[in-house]
Every structure is written in structure tokens, then in C-alpha cells.
Amino acid sequence: MTKKKIEQILATLESRYGQEQCGLDFKSPFELLIATILSAQCTDVRVNIVTKDLFENYKTPEAILLLGEEALLTKIKTCGLARTKAKNIILTCHRLLIEYNGTVPDQMEQLLTLPGVGRKTANVVMSNAFNIPAIAVDTHVFRVSRRIGLAQGKNVLEVEKELMKNIPKDKWSQAHHWLIWHGRKCCTARNPNCSGCMLRSLCNFGRGNNKEA
DNA sequence: AACTCGGGGCA
DNA sequence: TGCCCAGAGTT
């Protein structure tokens, strides 16, 4: 895949999805951690609405614990899986307070032990809060990247490397969201809308011998 | 790798 | 109604 083709793909995605609100608003590693836990199975748009209100008055582990699980639940209700998330956030706040003096750890292994924090959340916190270069590869990013040839790797880690190599660093965050939007709206897992895809002239998937890498 | 949990959206 | 997730946790 040539550099020019990669640029064309990114430019096309941007023209289509550049207007969509994407990305989580955050002012501190703690806010980003909580917002990312909330974003499971839920769009950034909705998370931003909820956290804008929540972080107005509750932006530290202490404050969240003072608020309590039931009140927290009420505030995050619209994010889905709210009971589980509320429980995990309370547990995580306890852990942060006791084990990390109220701060967010900057090591992958430490983040992964926190309740409600999995591969993706840890990755997002590492890359955005602590500036460790990374692109979080979720199912959409994985599928779409391989189909359009932006990343030819076999597994998640290899695809992540390919993306980091092929996408200019200042576009990582945006490109991540464009790929997700495209995966949801067009390049779906089943019955992808190849005929209506704005990338069809640049993409070999959907022209007979479909292969995702 | 294959499951379960989980609740709001959307057809 | 029924089907689908911009995950996490467990087996």
C-alpha cells in the first residue's frame, strides 16, 4: 500500500466522518479513566453529556466515593450497563485511593487490575493520559483496517503496529474514530455496504475475492 | 476462543 | 418484540 493511497483513504474518511463528534472530553487522567469505563457499549457523545455533569462536582476518587454508588448510578444511567459500571467505578476509586494515593497508575499491568478496566480502556488511558504511543484496536478498527488495507497484520497487536506506522501521529486519535464510525455505518461485520462505500475505489474488499488481510 | 453479563437504541 | 453493540470478566 502506497503512501499516497493511505493519504487518500484518510482524507476520504475525514471528509465523511470529520464532522461527527468524537473523542472523550477529559481534563485529567482520572476523568479520562472514568469516561472510558463509561464508554463501553456506548458512544462518546453520550458519555460526554454524562461526564460533563458528573465532573462538574465530582472529579476525584474521593468525591465519587462521597457521592456513592446509588447517586452515581442515577447520573450515569443513560450510558447503558449502568449498574455494573457504577459498581466498578466505586471499586476502582477505592483502589486508586488506597493503592495509588488517589492518582491513576501509568503502567499497563496496574491499570488492567482495576475493576471495569480491560484491554481497551487501559490502552486509551495509556495513550491519551500518559502519552504512550498507541492506537486502541477494537473489533471495528480491526475489521475495517484489514479490509481497506490500512493494516495487513494478522492479530490485534500486529494491526496496531501497522496503523501506527501508516497513520501520521497527529491523526491517530481521529483516524481511530473514523474507522469505528465507518465500521458501524458501512463496513459492517455482516453484509457490508460495499456498493455504497465511499472507499470502494480504493479498497479491494468486496470485489470478488474478499480477503481481510 | 467461546461464552455470560447487561441495558439502551433502534427496526 | 427481537437484535445489536465504540467491553469486561471468566472458564
PDB file of N, CA and C (backbone and C1' of nucleotides) in Angstrom, chain B residues 1-5 7-11, chain C residues 1-5 7-11:
ATOM      1  P    DA B   1      -7.822 -17.242  19.586  1.00  0.00           P
ATOM      2  O5'  DA B   1      -9.122 -18.108  19.925  1.00  0.00           O
ATOM      3  C5'  DA B   1      -9.442 -19.289  19.237  1.00  0.00           C
ATOM      4  C4'  DA B   1     -10.711 -19.837  19.814  1.00  0.00           C
ATOM      5  C3'  DA B   1     -11.972 -19.150  19.325  1.00  0.00           C
ATOM      6  O3'  DA B   1     -12.970 -20.167  19.242  1.00  0.00           O
ATOM      7  C1'  DA B   1     -11.827 -18.919  21.652  1.00  0.00           C
ATOM      8  P    DA B   2     -14.425 -19.875  18.751  1.00  0.00           P
ATOM      9  O5'  DA B   2     -15.207 -19.940  20.144  1.00  0.00           O
ATOM     10  C5'  DA B   2     -15.077 -21.102  20.952  1.00  0.00           C
ATOM     11  C4'  DA B   2     -15.950 -20.947  22.161  1.00  0.00           C
ATOM     12  C3'  DA B   2     -17.311 -20.329  21.854  1.00  0.00           C
ATOM     13  O3'  DA B   2     -18.264 -20.955  22.681  1.00  0.00           O
ATOM     14  C1'  DA B   2     -16.222 -19.050  23.473  1.00  0.00           C
ATOM     15  P    DC B   3     -19.787 -20.903  22.377  1.00  0.00           P
ATOM     16  O5'  DC B   3     -20.229 -19.615  23.192  1.00  0.00           O
ATOM     17  C5'  DC B   3     -21.082 -19.888  24.246  1.00  0.00           C
ATOM     18  C4'  DC B   3     -20.469 -19.421  25.576  1.00  0.00           C
ATOM     19  C3'  DC B   3     -21.417 -18.442  26.257  1.00  0.00           C
ATOM     20  O3'  DC B   3     -22.280 -19.171  27.094  1.00  0.00           O
ATOM     21  C1'  DC B   3     -19.111 -17.813  26.471  1.00  0.00           C
ATOM     22  P    DT B   4     -23.750 -18.546  27.314  1.00  0.00           P
ATOM     23  O5'  DT B   4     -23.429 -17.474  28.451  1.00  0.00           O
ATOM     24  C5'  DT B   4     -22.920 -17.935  29.695  1.00  0.00           C
ATOM     25  C4'  DT B   4     -22.652 -16.730  30.569  1.00  0.00           C
ATOM     26  C3'  DT B   4     -23.883 -15.836  30.748  1.00  0.00           C
ATOM     27  O3'  DT B   4     -24.030 -15.558  32.130  1.00  0.00           O
ATOM     28  C1'  DT B   4     -22.034 -14.565  30.008  1.00  0.00           C
ATOM     29  P    DC B   5     -25.401 -15.009  32.676  1.00  0.00           P
ATOM     30  O5'  DC B   5     -25.057 -13.473  32.889  1.00  0.00           O
ATOM     31  C5'  DC B   5     -23.986 -13.127  33.740  1.00  0.00           C
ATOM     32  C4'  DC B   5     -23.679 -11.658  33.569  1.00  0.00           C
ATOM     33  C3'  DC B   5     -24.932 -10.760  33.554  1.00  0.00           C
ATOM     34  O3'  DC B   5     -24.805  -9.793  34.571  1.00  0.00           O
ATOM     35  C1'  DC B   5     -23.438 -10.201  31.803  1.00  0.00           C
ATOM     36  P    DG B   7     -29.090  -4.272  33.826  1.00  0.00           P
ATOM     37  O5'  DG B   7     -29.387  -3.210  32.693  1.00  0.00           O
ATOM     38  C5'  DG B   7     -28.674  -1.991  32.684  1.00  0.00           C
ATOM     39  C4'  DG B   7     -28.939  -1.308  31.365  1.00  0.00           C
ATOM     40  C3'  DG B   7     -30.430  -1.144  31.047  1.00  0.00           C
ATOM     41  O3'  DG B   7     -30.581   0.042  30.302  1.00  0.00           O
ATOM     42  C1'  DG B   7     -29.414  -2.309  29.348  1.00  0.00           C
ATOM     43  P    DG B   8     -31.874   0.982  30.395  1.00  0.00           P
ATOM     44  O5'  DG B   8     -31.625   2.079  29.267  1.00  0.00           O
ATOM     45  C5'  DG B   8     -30.338   2.659  29.158  1.00  0.00           C
ATOM     46  C4'  DG B   8     -29.988   2.880  27.706  1.00  0.00           C
ATOM     47  C3'  DG B   8     -31.134   3.454  26.871  1.00  0.00           C
ATOM     48  O3'  DG B   8     -30.594   4.415  25.984  1.00  0.00           O
ATOM     49  C1'  DG B   8     -30.447   1.385  25.950  1.00  0.00           C
ATOM     50  P    DG B   9     -31.623   5.383  25.084  1.00  0.00           P
ATOM     51  O5'  DG B   9     -31.062   5.170  23.597  1.00  0.00           O
ATOM     52  C5'  DG B   9     -30.726   3.928  23.226  1.00  0.00           C
ATOM     53  C4'  DG B   9     -30.273   3.842  21.802  1.00  0.00           C
ATOM     54  C3'  DG B   9     -31.237   4.372  20.750  1.00  0.00           C
ATOM     55  O3'  DG B   9     -30.531   4.497  19.522  1.00  0.00           O
ATOM     56  C1'  DG B   9     -31.391   2.029  20.867  1.00  0.00           C
ATOM     57  P    DC B  10     -31.160   5.503  18.364  1.00  0.00           P
ATOM     58  O5'  DC B  10     -31.512   4.512  17.184  1.00  0.00           O
ATOM     59  C5'  DC B  10     -30.728   3.342  16.954  1.00  0.00           C
ATOM     60  C4'  DC B  10     -31.579   2.243  16.353  1.00  0.00           C
ATOM     61  C3'  DC B  10     -32.800   2.759  15.561  1.00  0.00           C
ATOM     62  O3'  DC B  10     -32.824   2.097  14.328  1.00  0.00           O
ATOM     63  C1'  DC B  10     -33.427   1.051  17.002  1.00  0.00           C
ATOM     64  P    DA B  11     -33.739   2.715  13.096  1.00  0.00           P
ATOM     65  O5'  DA B  11     -34.344   1.374  12.476  1.00  0.00           O
ATOM     66  C5'  DA B  11     -33.481   0.290  12.173  1.00  0.00           C
ATOM     67  C4'  DA B  11     -34.290  -0.994  11.992  1.00  0.00           C
ATOM     68  C3'  DA B  11     -35.499  -0.852  11.069  1.00  0.00           C
ATOM     69  O3'  DA B  11     -35.615  -2.014  10.265  1.00  0.00           O
ATOM     70  C1'  DA B  11     -36.223  -1.563  13.206  1.00  0.00           C
TER      71       DA B  11
ATOM     72  P    DT C   1     -43.359  -6.671  24.484  1.00  0.00           P
ATOM     73  O5'  DT C   1     -43.236  -7.859  23.433  1.00  0.00           O
ATOM     74  C5'  DT C   1     -42.012  -8.584  23.280  1.00  0.00           C
ATOM     75  C4'  DT C   1     -41.882  -8.964  21.827  1.00  0.00           C
ATOM     76  C3'  DT C   1     -40.551  -9.640  21.509  1.00  0.00           C
ATOM     77  O3'  DT C   1     -40.764 -10.888  20.860  1.00  0.00           O
ATOM     78  C1'  DT C   1     -40.804  -7.644  20.228  1.00  0.00           C
ATOM     79  P    DG C   2     -39.621 -11.949  20.968  1.00  0.00           P
ATOM     80  O5'  DG C   2     -38.479 -11.380  19.995  1.00  0.00           O
ATOM     81  C5'  DG C   2     -38.768 -11.110  18.625  1.00  0.00           C
ATOM     82  C4'  DG C   2     -37.524 -10.578  17.961  1.00  0.00           C
ATOM     83  C3'  DG C   2     -36.246 -11.311  18.346  1.00  0.00           C
ATOM     84  O3'  DG C   2     -35.426 -11.418  17.190  1.00  0.00           O
ATOM     85  C1'  DG C   2     -36.034  -9.045  18.940  1.00  0.00           C
ATOM     86  P    DC C   3     -34.148 -12.315  17.200  1.00  0.00           P
ATOM     87  O5'  DC C   3     -32.993 -11.273  16.838  1.00  0.00           O
ATOM     88  C5'  DC C   3     -33.195 -10.327  15.778  1.00  0.00           C
ATOM     89  C4'  DC C   3     -32.140  -9.253  15.871  1.00  0.00           C
ATOM     90  C3'  DC C   3     -30.772  -9.785  16.280  1.00  0.00           C
ATOM     91  O3'  DC C   3     -29.817  -9.330  15.344  1.00  0.00           O
ATOM     92  C1'  DC C   3     -31.399  -7.966  17.641  1.00  0.00           C
ATOM     93  P    DC C   4     -28.280  -9.753  15.523  1.00  0.00           P
ATOM     94  O5'  DC C   4     -27.601  -8.380  15.952  1.00  0.00           O
ATOM     95  C5'  DC C   4     -27.885  -7.197  15.203  1.00  0.00           C
ATOM     96  C4'  DC C   4     -27.396  -5.983  15.956  1.00  0.00           C
ATOM     97  C3'  DC C   4     -25.940  -6.098  16.430  1.00  0.00           C
ATOM     98  O3'  DC C   4     -25.230  -4.946  16.043  1.00  0.00           O
ATOM     99  C1'  DC C   4     -27.322  -5.391  18.184  1.00  0.00           C
ATOM    100  P    DC C   5     -23.672  -5.046  15.783  1.00  0.00           P
ATOM    101  O5'  DC C   5     -23.014  -5.439  17.219  1.00  0.00           O
ATOM    102  C5'  DC C   5     -21.854  -4.742  17.637  1.00  0.00           C
ATOM    103  C4'  DC C   5     -22.228  -3.490  18.346  1.00  0.00           C
ATOM    104  C3'  DC C   5     -21.224  -3.020  19.393  1.00  0.00           C
ATOM    105  O3'  DC C   5     -20.916  -1.668  19.190  1.00  0.00           O
ATOM    106  C1'  DC C   5     -23.354  -3.333  20.391  1.00  0.00           C
ATOM    107  P    DG C   7     -15.839  -0.683  22.066  1.00  0.00           P
ATOM    108  O5'  DG C   7     -15.759  -1.058  23.599  1.00  0.00           O
ATOM    109  C5'  DG C   7     -15.654  -2.341  24.080  1.00  0.00           C
ATOM    110  C4'  DG C   7     -15.610  -2.284  25.581  1.00  0.00           C
ATOM    111  C3'  DG C   7     -14.398  -2.982  26.144  1.00  0.00           C
ATOM    112  O3'  DG C   7     -14.074  -2.413  27.393  1.00  0.00           O
ATOM    113  C1'  DG C   7     -16.375  -4.202  26.645  1.00  0.00           C
ATOM    114  P    DA C   8     -12.828  -2.944  28.140  1.00  0.00           P
ATOM    115  O5'  DA C   8     -13.465  -3.937  29.219  1.00  0.00           O
ATOM    116  C5'  DA C   8     -14.348  -3.409  30.181  1.00  0.00           C
ATOM    117  C4'  DA C   8     -14.729  -4.469  31.193  1.00  0.00           C
ATOM    118  C3'  DA C   8     -13.552  -5.271  31.738  1.00  0.00           C
ATOM    119  O3'  DA C   8     -13.740  -5.419  33.139  1.00  0.00           O
ATOM    120  C1'  DA C   8     -15.113  -6.726  30.734  1.00  0.00           C
ATOM    121  P    DG C   9     -12.727  -6.142  34.034  1.00  0.00           P
ATOM    122  O5'  DG C   9     -13.315  -7.617  34.116  1.00  0.00           O
ATOM    123  C5'  DG C   9     -14.597  -7.811  34.706  1.00  0.00           C
ATOM    124  C4'  DG C   9     -14.914  -9.282  34.768  1.00  0.00           C
ATOM    125  C3'  DG C   9     -13.744 -10.136  35.246  1.00  0.00           C
ATOM    126  O3'  DG C   9     -14.254 -11.060  36.196  1.00  0.00           O
ATOM    127  C1'  DG C   9     -14.539 -10.924  33.162  1.00  0.00           C
ATOM    128  P    DT C  10     -13.342 -12.063  36.945  1.00  0.00           P
ATOM    129  O5'  DT C  10     -14.003 -13.469  36.610  1.00  0.00           O
ATOM    130  C5'  DT C  10     -15.174 -13.521  35.800  1.00  0.00           C
ATOM    131  C4'  DT C  10     -15.436 -14.947  35.352  1.00  0.00           C
ATOM    132  C3'  DT C  10     -14.426 -15.989  35.828  1.00  0.00           C
ATOM    133  O3'  DT C  10     -15.121 -17.195  36.123  1.00  0.00           O
ATOM    134  C1'  DT C  10     -14.475 -15.955  33.483  1.00  0.00           C
ATOM    135  P    DT C  11     -14.472 -18.463  36.736  1.00  0.00           P
ATOM    136  O5'  DT C  11     -14.457 -19.477  35.488  1.00  0.00           O
ATOM    137  C5'  DT C  11     -15.690 -19.909  34.919  1.00  0.00           C
ATOM    138  C4'  DT C  11     -15.405 -20.757  33.683  1.00  0.00           C
ATOM    139  C3'  DT C  11     -14.387 -21.867  33.909  1.00  0.00           C
ATOM    140  O3'  DT C  11     -14.892 -23.094  33.401  1.00  0.00           O
ATOM    141  C1'  DT C  11     -13.797 -20.598  32.007  1.00  0.00           C
TER     142       DT C  11
END
